[in-house]
PDB file of C-alpha atoms and ligand atoms in Angstrom:
ATOM      1  CA  MET A 235     -27.074  39.163 -56.399  1.00  0.00           C
ATOM      2  CA  ASN A 236     -29.837  41.825 -54.900  1.00  0.00           C
ATOM      3  CA  LYS A 237     -28.034  44.735 -54.193  1.00  0.00           C
ATOM      4  CA  SER A 238     -30.097  45.509 -50.898  1.00  0.00           C
ATOM      5  CA  PHE A 239     -30.104  41.753 -49.352  1.00  0.00           C
ATOM      6  CA  VAL A 240     -26.098  41.979 -49.714  1.00  0.00           C
ATOM      7  CA  LYS A 241     -25.864  45.011 -48.186  1.00  0.00           C
ATOM      8  CA  LYS A 242     -28.695  43.422 -45.285  1.00  0.00           C
ATOM      9  CA  ILE A 243     -26.015  40.975 -45.450  1.00  0.00           C
ATOM     10  CA  CYS A 244     -22.893  43.337 -44.646  1.00  0.00           C
ATOM     11  CA  ALA A 245     -25.270  45.558 -41.961  1.00  0.00           C
ATOM     12  CA  LEU A 246     -25.470  42.103 -40.999  1.00  0.00           C
ATOM     13  CA  LEU A 247     -21.566  41.422 -40.547  1.00  0.00           C
ATOM     14  CA  ILE A 248     -20.338  44.755 -39.282  1.00  0.00           C
ATOM     15  CA  THR A 249     -23.310  44.316 -36.386  1.00  0.00           C
ATOM     16  CA  LEU A 250     -21.548  41.134 -35.273  1.00  0.00           C
ATOM     17  CA  THR A 251     -18.071  42.448 -35.143  1.00  0.00           C
ATOM     18  CA  VAL A 252     -19.034  44.992 -33.447  1.00  0.00           C
ATOM     19  CA  LEU A 253     -21.106  43.407 -31.033  1.00  0.00           C
ATOM     20  CA  PRO A 254     -19.608  42.981 -26.912  1.00  0.00           C
ATOM     21  CA  ALA A 255     -16.961  40.426 -26.753  1.00  0.00           C
ATOM     22  CA  PRO A 256     -19.677  36.606 -27.104  1.00  0.00           C
ATOM     23  CA  SER A 257     -19.097  33.915 -24.195  1.00  0.00           C
ATOM     24  CA  TRP A 258     -16.397  31.905 -25.921  1.00  0.00           C
ATOM     25  CA  ALA A 259     -14.317  34.840 -25.884  1.00  0.00           C
ATOM     26  CA  ALA A 260     -10.748  34.090 -25.419  1.00  0.00           C
ATOM     27  CA  GLY A 261     -10.446  33.921 -21.419  1.00  0.00           C
ATOM     28  CA  TYR A 262     -13.843  33.930 -20.759  1.00  0.00           C
ATOM     29  CA  THR A 263     -13.098  30.757 -18.229  1.00  0.00           C
ATOM     30  CA  GLU A 264      -9.430  32.329 -17.301  1.00  0.00           C
ATOM     31  CA  THR A 265     -10.100  32.843 -13.617  1.00  0.00           C
ATOM     32  CA  LYS A 266      -7.368  33.825 -11.311  1.00  0.00           C
ATOM     33  CA  TYR A 267      -6.608  30.593  -9.566  1.00  0.00           C
ATOM     34  CA  PRO A 268      -6.432  27.337 -10.515  1.00  0.00           C
ATOM     35  CA  ILE A 269     -10.077  24.879 -10.306  1.00  0.00           C
ATOM     36  CA  VAL A 270     -10.026  21.962  -8.006  1.00  0.00           C
ATOM     37  CA  LEU A 271     -12.812  20.103  -9.482  1.00  0.00           C
ATOM     38  CA  ALA A 272     -13.955  17.826  -6.964  1.00  0.00           C
ATOM     39  CA  HIS A 273     -15.821  14.693  -7.745  1.00  0.00           C
ATOM     40  CA  GLY A 274     -18.928  12.971  -5.832  1.00  0.00           C
ATOM     41  CA  LEU A 275     -20.276   9.463  -4.800  1.00  0.00           C
ATOM     42  CA  PHE A 276     -18.074   6.485  -6.601  1.00  0.00           C
ATOM     43  CA  GLY A 277     -16.583   8.810  -8.498  1.00  0.00           C
ATOM     44  CA  PHE A 278     -17.875   6.544 -11.527  1.00  0.00           C
ATOM     45  CA  ASP A 279     -14.581   5.066 -10.697  1.00  0.00           C
ATOM     46  CA  ASN A 280     -14.605   3.117 -14.045  1.00  0.00           C
ATOM     47  CA  ILE A 281     -13.891   5.796 -15.857  1.00  0.00           C
ATOM     48  CA  GLY A 282     -11.444   8.158 -13.519  1.00  0.00           C
ATOM     49  CA  PRO A 283     -11.777  12.262 -12.687  1.00  0.00           C
ATOM     50  CA  VAL A 284     -11.600  13.449 -15.622  1.00  0.00           C
ATOM     51  CA  GLU A 285     -14.036  11.630 -17.701  1.00  0.00           C
ATOM     52  CA  TYR A 286     -16.594  12.139 -14.470  1.00  0.00           C
ATOM     53  CA  TRP A 287     -16.605  15.759 -15.299  1.00  0.00           C
ATOM     54  CA  TYR A 288     -17.431  14.410 -19.026  1.00  0.00           C
ATOM     55  CA  GLY A 289     -16.453  17.086 -21.728  1.00  0.00           C
ATOM     56  CA  ILE A 290     -16.213  19.878 -18.103  1.00  0.00           C
ATOM     57  CA  PRO A 291     -12.297  20.278 -17.862  1.00  0.00           C
ATOM     58  CA  ALA A 292     -11.416  20.551 -21.662  1.00  0.00           C
ATOM     59  CA  ALA A 293     -13.921  22.942 -21.985  1.00  0.00           C
ATOM     60  CA  LEU A 294     -12.510  24.995 -19.698  1.00  0.00           C
ATOM     61  CA  ARG A 295      -8.963  25.496 -19.907  1.00  0.00           C
ATOM     62  CA  ALA A 296     -10.210  26.421 -23.490  1.00  0.00           C
ATOM     63  CA  ASP A 297     -10.645  29.450 -22.850  1.00  0.00           C
ATOM     64  CA  GLY A 298      -7.675  29.548 -20.171  1.00  0.00           C
ATOM     65  CA  ALA A 299      -8.785  27.993 -16.718  1.00  0.00           C
ATOM     66  CA  ARG A 300      -6.178  25.646 -15.399  1.00  0.00           C
ATOM     67  CA  VAL A 301      -8.209  22.703 -14.319  1.00  0.00           C
ATOM     68  CA  TYR A 302      -7.101  19.616 -11.901  1.00  0.00           C
ATOM     69  CA  ALA A 303      -9.677  16.845 -11.778  1.00  0.00           C
ATOM     70  CA  THR A 304      -8.924  15.699  -8.511  1.00  0.00           C
ATOM     71  CA  GLN A 305      -9.361  12.047  -6.921  1.00  0.00           C
ATOM     72  CA  VAL A 306     -10.227  11.093  -3.302  1.00  0.00           C
ATOM     73  CA  SER A 307     -11.221   7.823  -1.749  1.00  0.00           C
ATOM     74  CA  ALA A 308     -14.619   6.644  -3.653  1.00  0.00           C
ATOM     75  CA  ALA A 309     -17.097   5.823  -1.406  1.00  0.00           C
ATOM     76  CA  ASN A 310     -15.466   6.936   2.896  1.00  0.00           C
ATOM     77  CA  SER A 311     -16.844   9.413   5.250  1.00  0.00           C
ATOM     78  CA  THR A 312     -16.690  13.491   4.302  1.00  0.00           C
ATOM     79  CA  GLU A 313     -13.775  14.261   6.703  1.00  0.00           C
ATOM     80  CA  VAL A 314     -11.882  11.176   5.118  1.00  0.00           C
ATOM     81  CA  ARG A 315     -12.142  12.426   1.565  1.00  0.00           C
ATOM     82  CA  GLY A 316     -11.510  16.288   2.475  1.00  0.00           C
ATOM     83  CA  GLU A 317      -8.145  15.555   4.439  1.00  0.00           C
ATOM     84  CA  GLN A 318      -7.676  13.752   0.571  1.00  0.00           C
ATOM     85  CA  LEU A 319      -8.634  15.812  -1.266  1.00  0.00           C
ATOM     86  CA  LEU A 320      -6.835  18.713   0.699  1.00  0.00           C
ATOM     87  CA  THR A 321      -3.807  16.861   0.041  1.00  0.00           C
ATOM     88  CA  GLN A 322      -4.356  17.479  -3.758  1.00  0.00           C
ATOM     89  CA  VAL A 323      -4.363  21.123  -3.532  1.00  0.00           C
ATOM     90  CA  LYS A 324      -1.623  21.387  -1.232  1.00  0.00           C
ATOM     91  CA  GLN A 325      -0.168  20.045  -4.314  1.00  0.00           C
ATOM     92  CA  ILE A 326      -1.825  21.737  -7.327  1.00  0.00           C
ATOM     93  CA  ILE A 327      -0.740  24.923  -5.050  1.00  0.00           C
ATOM     94  CA  ALA A 328       2.966  23.457  -5.063  1.00  0.00           C
ATOM     95  CA  VAL A 329       2.657  22.985  -9.637  1.00  0.00           C
ATOM     96  CA  THR A 330       0.823  26.641 -10.283  1.00  0.00           C
ATOM     97  CA  GLY A 331       2.346  28.682  -7.980  1.00  0.00           C
ATOM     98  CA  LYS A 332      -1.130  30.490  -6.985  1.00  0.00           C
ATOM     99  CA  ALA A 333      -2.128  30.852  -3.275  1.00  0.00           C
ATOM    100  CA  LYS A 334      -5.023  29.692  -3.604  1.00  0.00           C
ATOM    101  CA  VAL A 335      -7.691  27.163  -5.269  1.00  0.00           C
ATOM    102  CA  ASN A 336     -11.039  27.312  -6.583  1.00  0.00           C
ATOM    103  CA  LEU A 337     -12.406  24.400  -5.471  1.00  0.00           C
ATOM    104  CA  ILE A 338     -16.218  22.611  -6.856  1.00  0.00           C
ATOM    105  CA  GLY A 339     -17.808  19.592  -5.776  1.00  0.00           C
ATOM    106  CA  HIS A 340     -20.487  17.635  -7.332  1.00  0.00           C
ATOM    107  CA  SER A 341     -22.930  15.502  -4.659  1.00  0.00           C
ATOM    108  CA  HIS A 342     -20.722  14.580  -2.305  1.00  0.00           C
ATOM    109  CA  GLY A 343     -17.730  16.436  -3.267  1.00  0.00           C
ATOM    110  CA  GLY A 344     -19.682  19.686  -2.453  1.00  0.00           C
ATOM    111  CA  PRO A 345     -19.387  18.818   1.208  1.00  0.00           C
ATOM    112  CA  THR A 346     -15.840  17.078   0.509  1.00  0.00           C
ATOM    113  CA  ALA A 347     -14.598  21.285  -0.492  1.00  0.00           C
ATOM    114  CA  ARG A 348     -16.630  23.061   3.051  1.00  0.00           C
ATOM    115  CA  TYR A 349     -14.267  20.627   4.912  1.00  0.00           C
ATOM    116  CA  VAL A 350     -10.858  21.657   3.235  1.00  0.00           C
ATOM    117  CA  ALA A 351     -12.283  25.321   3.435  1.00  0.00           C
ATOM    118  CA  SER A 352     -13.362  25.317   6.436  1.00  0.00           C
ATOM    119  CA  VAL A 353      -9.884  24.205   8.107  1.00  0.00           C
ATOM    120  CA  ARG A 354      -7.495  25.507   5.055  1.00  0.00           C
ATOM    121  CA  PRO A 355      -9.473  28.975   5.005  1.00  0.00           C
ATOM    122  CA  ASP A 356      -6.405  30.545   3.588  1.00  0.00           C
ATOM    123  CA  LEU A 357      -5.985  27.794   0.479  1.00  0.00           C
ATOM    124  CA  VAL A 358      -9.212  28.212  -0.813  1.00  0.00           C
ATOM    125  CA  ALA A 359     -10.891  31.178  -2.927  1.00  0.00           C
ATOM    126  CA  SER A 360     -14.137  29.718  -3.614  1.00  0.00           C
ATOM    127  CA  VAL A 361     -16.232  26.653  -3.197  1.00  0.00           C
ATOM    128  CA  THR A 362     -18.676  25.909  -4.709  1.00  0.00           C
ATOM    129  CA  SER A 363     -21.353  23.099  -4.417  1.00  0.00           C
ATOM    130  CA  VAL A 364     -23.192  21.935  -7.542  1.00  0.00           C
ATOM    131  CA  GLY A 365     -26.490  18.774  -6.905  1.00  0.00           C
ATOM    132  CA  GLY A 366     -24.003  19.061  -2.676  1.00  0.00           C
ATOM    133  CA  VAL A 367     -25.050  16.687  -0.380  1.00  0.00           C
ATOM    134  CA  ASN A 368     -24.977  19.880   2.132  1.00  0.00           C
ATOM    135  CA  ARG A 369     -28.565  18.611   4.130  1.00  0.00           C
ATOM    136  CA  GLY A 370     -28.108  15.338   3.523  1.00  0.00           C
ATOM    137  CA  SER A 371     -29.945  13.069   0.721  1.00  0.00           C
ATOM    138  CA  LYS A 372     -33.530  11.382   2.139  1.00  0.00           C
ATOM    139  CA  VAL A 373     -32.327   8.209  -0.496  1.00  0.00           C
ATOM    140  CA  ALA A 374     -29.229   7.640   1.681  1.00  0.00           C
ATOM    141  CA  ASP A 375     -31.435   7.739   5.069  1.00  0.00           C
ATOM    142  CA  LEU A 376     -32.818   5.147   3.100  1.00  0.00           C
ATOM    143  CA  LEU A 377     -29.370   3.344   2.224  1.00  0.00           C
ATOM    144  CA  LEU A 378     -29.427   3.028   6.136  1.00  0.00           C
ATOM    145  CA  GLY A 379     -32.593   1.794   7.065  1.00  0.00           C
ATOM    146  CA  ILE A 380     -34.690   5.334   7.495  1.00  0.00           C
ATOM    147  CA  ALA A 381     -37.886   5.613   5.870  1.00  0.00           C
ATOM    148  CA  PRO A 382     -38.063   8.910   4.725  1.00  0.00           C
ATOM    149  CA  ASP A 383     -41.269  11.351   6.380  1.00  0.00           C
ATOM    150  CA  GLY A 384     -44.606  10.669   4.928  1.00  0.00           C
ATOM    151  CA  SER A 385     -46.371   7.813   3.961  1.00  0.00           C
ATOM    152  CA  LEU A 386     -44.391   5.383   1.434  1.00  0.00           C
ATOM    153  CA  SER A 387     -45.614   2.572   0.732  1.00  0.00           C
ATOM    154  CA  ASN A 388     -43.749  -0.945   1.301  1.00  0.00           C
ATOM    155  CA  ALA A 389     -44.014  -1.196  -2.100  1.00  0.00           C
ATOM    156  CA  VAL A 390     -42.466   2.241  -3.623  1.00  0.00           C
ATOM    157  CA  ILE A 391     -39.803   1.665  -1.563  1.00  0.00           C
ATOM    158  CA  VAL A 392     -38.203  -1.675  -2.280  1.00  0.00           C
ATOM    159  CA  SER A 393     -38.519   0.160  -5.806  1.00  0.00           C
ATOM    160  CA  ILE A 394     -36.394   2.953  -4.339  1.00  0.00           C
ATOM    161  CA  THR A 395     -33.781   0.365  -3.087  1.00  0.00           C
ATOM    162  CA  ASN A 396     -33.888  -1.119  -6.566  1.00  0.00           C
ATOM    163  CA  GLY A 397     -33.427   1.967  -8.222  1.00  0.00           C
ATOM    164  CA  LEU A 398     -30.852   2.788  -5.968  1.00  0.00           C
ATOM    165  CA  ALA A 399     -28.981  -0.506  -6.495  1.00  0.00           C
ATOM    166  CA  THR A 400     -29.148   0.753 -10.017  1.00  0.00           C
ATOM    167  CA  ILE A 401     -27.067   3.586  -9.804  1.00  0.00           C
ATOM    168  CA  ILE A 402     -24.871   2.091  -7.331  1.00  0.00           C
ATOM    169  CA  ASN A 403     -23.325  -0.109  -9.452  1.00  0.00           C
ATOM    170  CA  PHE A 404     -23.477   1.626 -12.858  1.00  0.00           C
ATOM    171  CA  LEU A 405     -21.336   4.976 -10.907  1.00  0.00           C
ATOM    172  CA  SER A 406     -18.995   1.667  -9.725  1.00  0.00           C
ATOM    173  CA  GLY A 407     -18.539   0.197 -11.948  1.00  0.00           C
ATOM    174  CA  GLY A 408     -20.544  -3.164 -11.081  1.00  0.00           C
ATOM    175  CA  LYS A 409     -18.503  -4.038  -8.317  1.00  0.00           C
ATOM    176  CA  GLY A 410     -21.118  -2.927  -5.724  1.00  0.00           C
ATOM    177  CA  LEU A 411     -20.862  -1.403  -2.120  1.00  0.00           C
ATOM    178  CA  THR A 412     -17.478  -0.936  -1.434  1.00  0.00           C
ATOM    179  CA  GLN A 413     -15.799  -1.402   2.290  1.00  0.00           C
ATOM    180  CA  ASP A 414     -16.600   2.542   3.258  1.00  0.00           C
ATOM    181  CA  SER A 415     -19.745   2.725   1.610  1.00  0.00           C
ATOM    182  CA  LEU A 416     -21.313   2.078   5.251  1.00  0.00           C
ATOM    183  CA  ALA A 417     -18.944   5.758   6.626  1.00  0.00           C
ATOM    184  CA  ALA A 418     -20.128   6.875   2.971  1.00  0.00           C
ATOM    185  CA  ALA A 419     -23.733   6.657   3.791  1.00  0.00           C
ATOM    186  CA  LYS A 420     -23.989   7.218   7.023  1.00  0.00           C
ATOM    187  CA  SER A 421     -21.542  10.983   5.850  1.00  0.00           C
ATOM    188  CA  LEU A 422     -24.557  12.350   2.776  1.00  0.00           C
ATOM    189  CA  SER A 423     -27.420  10.027   6.013  1.00  0.00           C
ATOM    190  CA  THR A 424     -30.223  13.856   6.347  1.00  0.00           C
ATOM    191  CA  ALA A 425     -28.149  12.821  10.542  1.00  0.00           C
ATOM    192  CA  GLY A 426     -24.987  12.918   9.235  1.00  0.00           C
ATOM    193  CA  SER A 427     -24.962  15.829   6.816  1.00  0.00           C
ATOM    194  CA  LEU A 428     -26.549  17.547  10.393  1.00  0.00           C
ATOM    195  CA  LYS A 429     -23.624  17.009  12.246  1.00  0.00           C
ATOM    196  CA  PHE A 430     -21.420  18.051   9.185  1.00  0.00           C
ATOM    197  CA  ASN A 431     -22.482  21.143   9.236  1.00  0.00           C
ATOM    198  CA  ALA A 432     -22.251  22.235  13.003  1.00  0.00           C
ATOM    199  CA  ALA A 433     -18.379  21.409  13.140  1.00  0.00           C
ATOM    200  CA  HIS A 434     -18.309  23.085  10.163  1.00  0.00           C
ATOM    201  CA  PRO A 435     -21.283  25.669   9.317  1.00  0.00           C
ATOM    202  CA  GLU A 436     -19.343  27.715   6.338  1.00  0.00           C
ATOM    203  CA  GLY A 437     -22.022  28.540   3.889  1.00  0.00           C
ATOM    204  CA  ILE A 438     -24.493  26.758   5.103  1.00  0.00           C
ATOM    205  CA  PRO A 439     -27.895  28.679   5.118  1.00  0.00           C
ATOM    206  CA  THR A 440     -29.313  28.936   8.716  1.00  0.00           C
ATOM    207  CA  SER A 441     -33.376  28.605   7.036  1.00  0.00           C
ATOM    208  CA  SER A 442     -34.467  25.110   5.625  1.00  0.00           C
ATOM    209  CA  CYS A 443     -34.507  26.543   2.248  1.00  0.00           C
ATOM    210  CA  GLY A 444     -32.264  30.273   2.130  1.00  0.00           C
ATOM    211  CA  GLU A 445     -28.703  31.405   0.779  1.00  0.00           C
ATOM    212  CA  GLY A 446     -25.890  30.903   3.190  1.00  0.00           C
ATOM    213  CA  ALA A 447     -23.261  33.625   3.421  1.00  0.00           C
ATOM    214  CA  TYR A 448     -21.770  34.297   0.557  1.00  0.00           C
ATOM    215  CA  GLN A 449     -18.343  34.866   1.705  1.00  0.00           C
ATOM    216  CA  VAL A 450     -16.989  33.508   5.658  1.00  0.00           C
ATOM    217  CA  ASN A 451     -12.862  33.848   6.420  1.00  0.00           C
ATOM    218  CA  GLY A 452     -12.828  35.172   3.141  1.00  0.00           C
ATOM    219  CA  VAL A 453     -13.750  32.125   0.623  1.00  0.00           C
ATOM    220  CA  SER A 454     -16.999  33.045  -1.502  1.00  0.00           C
ATOM    221  CA  TYR A 455     -18.884  30.597  -1.384  1.00  0.00           C
ATOM    222  CA  PHE A 456     -21.292  29.118  -4.308  1.00  0.00           C
ATOM    223  CA  SER A 457     -24.266  26.790  -5.848  1.00  0.00           C
ATOM    224  CA  TRP A 458     -26.532  25.094  -7.472  1.00  0.00           C
ATOM    225  CA  SER A 459     -28.627  22.768  -8.665  1.00  0.00           C
ATOM    226  CA  GLY A 460     -31.003  20.385 -11.298  1.00  0.00           C
ATOM    227  CA  ALA A 461     -34.792  19.562 -10.531  1.00  0.00           C
ATOM    228  CA  GLN A 462     -35.629  17.151 -13.139  1.00  0.00           C
ATOM    229  CA  PRO A 463     -34.854  13.592 -12.386  1.00  0.00           C
ATOM    230  CA  TYR A 464     -35.583  12.318 -15.876  1.00  0.00           C
ATOM    231  CA  THR A 465     -34.024  14.433 -18.791  1.00  0.00           C
ATOM    232  CA  ASN A 466     -32.702  12.341 -21.164  1.00  0.00           C
ATOM    233  CA  ILE A 467     -34.970   8.574 -22.560  1.00  0.00           C
ATOM    234  CA  LEU A 468     -32.002   7.561 -24.544  1.00  0.00           C
ATOM    235  CA  ASP A 469     -29.720   8.156 -20.587  1.00  0.00           C
ATOM    236  CA  ILE A 470     -30.043   4.110 -20.074  1.00  0.00           C
ATOM    237  CA  ILE A 471     -29.616   5.871 -15.513  1.00  0.00           C
ATOM    238  CA  ASP A 472     -32.431   8.296 -16.099  1.00  0.00           C
ATOM    239  CA  PRO A 473     -34.778   5.375 -15.156  1.00  0.00           C
ATOM    240  CA  ALA A 474     -33.565   4.449 -12.148  1.00  0.00           C
ATOM    241  CA  LEU A 475     -32.677   8.341 -10.611  1.00  0.00           C
ATOM    242  CA  ALA A 476     -36.961   8.653 -11.043  1.00  0.00           C
ATOM    243  CA  LEU A 477     -37.172   5.526  -8.726  1.00  0.00           C
ATOM    244  CA  THR A 478     -34.867   6.878  -6.199  1.00  0.00           C
ATOM    245  CA  SER A 479     -36.656  10.816  -6.642  1.00  0.00           C
ATOM    246  CA  LEU A 480     -39.613   8.943  -5.366  1.00  0.00           C
ATOM    247  CA  ALA A 481     -37.525   9.563  -1.832  1.00  0.00           C
ATOM    248  CA  PHE A 482     -38.303  12.923  -1.476  1.00  0.00           C
ATOM    249  CA  GLY A 483     -41.974  13.166  -1.060  1.00  0.00           C
ATOM    250  CA  GLY A 484     -42.595  15.465  -3.768  1.00  0.00           C
ATOM    251  CA  ALA A 485     -39.735  17.882  -2.612  1.00  0.00           C
ATOM    252  CA  LYS A 486     -37.941  19.151  -5.896  1.00  0.00           C
ATOM    253  CA  ASN A 487     -35.470  17.515  -6.102  1.00  0.00           C
ATOM    254  CA  ASP A 488     -32.687  16.233  -9.358  1.00  0.00           C
ATOM    255  CA  GLY A 489     -32.815  12.195  -7.968  1.00  0.00           C
ATOM    256  CA  LEU A 490     -30.628  12.620  -4.716  1.00  0.00           C
ATOM    257  CA  VAL A 491     -30.843  15.701  -4.037  1.00  0.00           C
ATOM    258  CA  ALA A 492     -33.615  18.276  -2.567  1.00  0.00           C
ATOM    259  CA  SER A 493     -32.940  21.376  -3.786  1.00  0.00           C
ATOM    260  CA  CYS A 494     -32.561  22.880  -0.525  1.00  0.00           C
ATOM    261  CA  SER A 495     -30.484  20.452   0.910  1.00  0.00           C
ATOM    262  CA  ALA A 496     -28.296  21.624  -2.383  1.00  0.00           C
ATOM    263  CA  HIS A 497     -28.219  25.386  -1.232  1.00  0.00           C
ATOM    264  CA  LEU A 498     -25.266  26.684  -0.290  1.00  0.00           C
ATOM    265  CA  GLY A 499     -24.028  30.666   0.148  1.00  0.00           C
ATOM    266  CA  LYS A 500     -25.495  31.912  -3.192  1.00  0.00           C
ATOM    267  CA  VAL A 501     -27.715  30.364  -4.780  1.00  0.00           C
ATOM    268  CA  ILE A 502     -27.445  30.726  -8.476  1.00  0.00           C
ATOM    269  CA  ARG A 503     -30.528  28.600  -9.295  1.00  0.00           C
ATOM    270  CA  ASP A 504     -31.422  26.011  -7.515  1.00  0.00           C
ATOM    271  CA  ASP A 505     -33.995  24.243 -10.356  1.00  0.00           C
ATOM    272  CA  TYR A 506     -32.346  23.337 -13.448  1.00  0.00           C
ATOM    273  CA  ALA A 507     -34.090  20.914 -15.441  1.00  0.00           C
ATOM    274  CA  MET A 508     -31.341  18.226 -14.356  1.00  0.00           C
ATOM    275  CA  ASN A 509     -30.429  15.214 -12.333  1.00  0.00           C
ATOM    276  CA  HIS A 510     -28.348  14.573 -10.621  1.00  0.00           C
ATOM    277  CA  LEU A 511     -26.119  13.009 -13.618  1.00  0.00           C
ATOM    278  CA  ASP A 512     -27.050  16.040 -15.838  1.00  0.00           C
ATOM    279  CA  GLU A 513     -25.332  18.034 -13.694  1.00  0.00           C
ATOM    280  CA  VAL A 514     -21.706  16.549 -14.581  1.00  0.00           C
ATOM    281  CA  ASN A 515     -22.883  16.210 -17.829  1.00  0.00           C
ATOM    282  CA  GLN A 516     -23.357  12.463 -17.866  1.00  0.00           C
ATOM    283  CA  THR A 517     -23.300  10.054 -19.247  1.00  0.00           C
ATOM    284  CA  VAL A 518     -21.355  10.658 -21.528  1.00  0.00           C
ATOM    285  CA  GLY A 519     -23.066  14.615 -22.758  1.00  0.00           C
ATOM    286  CA  LEU A 520     -27.087  12.977 -22.974  1.00  0.00           C
ATOM    287  CA  VAL A 521     -28.908  15.670 -21.127  1.00  0.00           C
ATOM    288  CA  ASN A 522     -32.456  17.531 -21.228  1.00  0.00           C
ATOM    289  CA  ILE A 523     -31.706  19.453 -24.731  1.00  0.00           C
ATOM    290  CA  PHE A 524     -34.819  21.565 -24.342  1.00  0.00           C
ATOM    291  CA  GLU A 525     -32.404  23.274 -20.642  1.00  0.00           C
ATOM    292  CA  THR A 526     -28.532  25.298 -20.778  1.00  0.00           C
ATOM    293  CA  ASN A 527     -25.747  22.503 -21.565  1.00  0.00           C
ATOM    294  CA  PRO A 528     -24.085  21.361 -17.803  1.00  0.00           C
ATOM    295  CA  VAL A 529     -20.853  22.403 -19.517  1.00  0.00           C
ATOM    296  CA  THR A 530     -22.116  25.927 -20.276  1.00  0.00           C
ATOM    297  CA  VAL A 531     -23.089  26.260 -17.154  1.00  0.00           C
ATOM    298  CA  TYR A 532     -19.491  25.470 -15.764  1.00  0.00           C
ATOM    299  CA  ARG A 533     -18.595  28.007 -18.311  1.00  0.00           C
ATOM    300  CA  GLN A 534     -20.581  30.592 -16.969  1.00  0.00           C
ATOM    301  CA  HIS A 535     -19.668  30.452 -14.200  1.00  0.00           C
ATOM    302  CA  ALA A 536     -15.261  30.397 -14.580  1.00  0.00           C
ATOM    303  CA  ASN A 537     -16.204  34.199 -16.392  1.00  0.00           C
ATOM    304  CA  ARG A 538     -18.510  34.660 -12.832  1.00  0.00           C
ATOM    305  CA  LEU A 539     -15.529  33.500 -10.448  1.00  0.00           C
ATOM    306  CA  LYS A 540     -12.772  35.468 -13.481  1.00  0.00           C
ATOM    307  CA  ASN A 541     -15.126  38.590 -13.078  1.00  0.00           C
ATOM    308  CA  GLN A 542     -15.459  38.259  -9.180  1.00  0.00           C
ATOM    309  CA  GLY A 543     -11.525  38.379  -9.224  1.00  0.00           C
ATOM    310  CA  LEU A 544     -11.223  34.654  -8.037  1.00  0.00           C
TER     311      LEU A 544
HETATM  312 CA1  LIG B 156     -27.485  13.165 -18.291  1.00  0.00          CA
END
């Protein structure tokens, strides 16, 4: 073998050894407080709370985080879900002996986590909202019969409704709407969200698409979201998300939530090339191969929390 080639290889190996610790170093995700995951609407009740966050809890645990995937009512009001989550947070605190938790909520899980931090800030180190319905969803408005702004034709509204029906059946294992779906839809509507925000304003931006306070009552607030409804030709749910995205009349959205509605506290990014389900690495890891993997985004965030002493 050519000597200079061997030298180059040796130099490369040495360089790799002395470079700063790589992102997969032990302890990379080792946050001070446990990470508690709060699922969204329906919570994929056909697959359970752990698989909802496809591959995410395991990836976070691998480098030191303690992770708990909670389960609350599949479809219910934010307040009912929030009280259920609070009960589980108290149990996790008792089991771990830690004083607080880091809450990460997806979709309706965002407002659900915010509720807990609002009523018991002493138990919460941080709230992170991923694709959170913080200012409502035009898709929920449509479900309640409130037509979106602008001049969507009836044909388009029918398409959106059909897309939504497909998604609801997919997320709920084909069982359709549960009896509390109306309460859920009201909470996720624009009017319902604004009413909730008036009672629980922590971290909510004061302008229509700005950032919110980074810290309120000792709780740190973060958010990120996607802005590409169709991302993977192999994912059977993408065509339905492309249909529901029509409800937003061209505004940046992930198929179910507008980017601006997802804002909470410090906005890490609101334009990942991800749709609403990619944000939790669904369906079973079928995401945009040209975008940062969602699991990596969660790992980076756990490292962010760790570096902030959370
Ligand atoms: Ca996907």
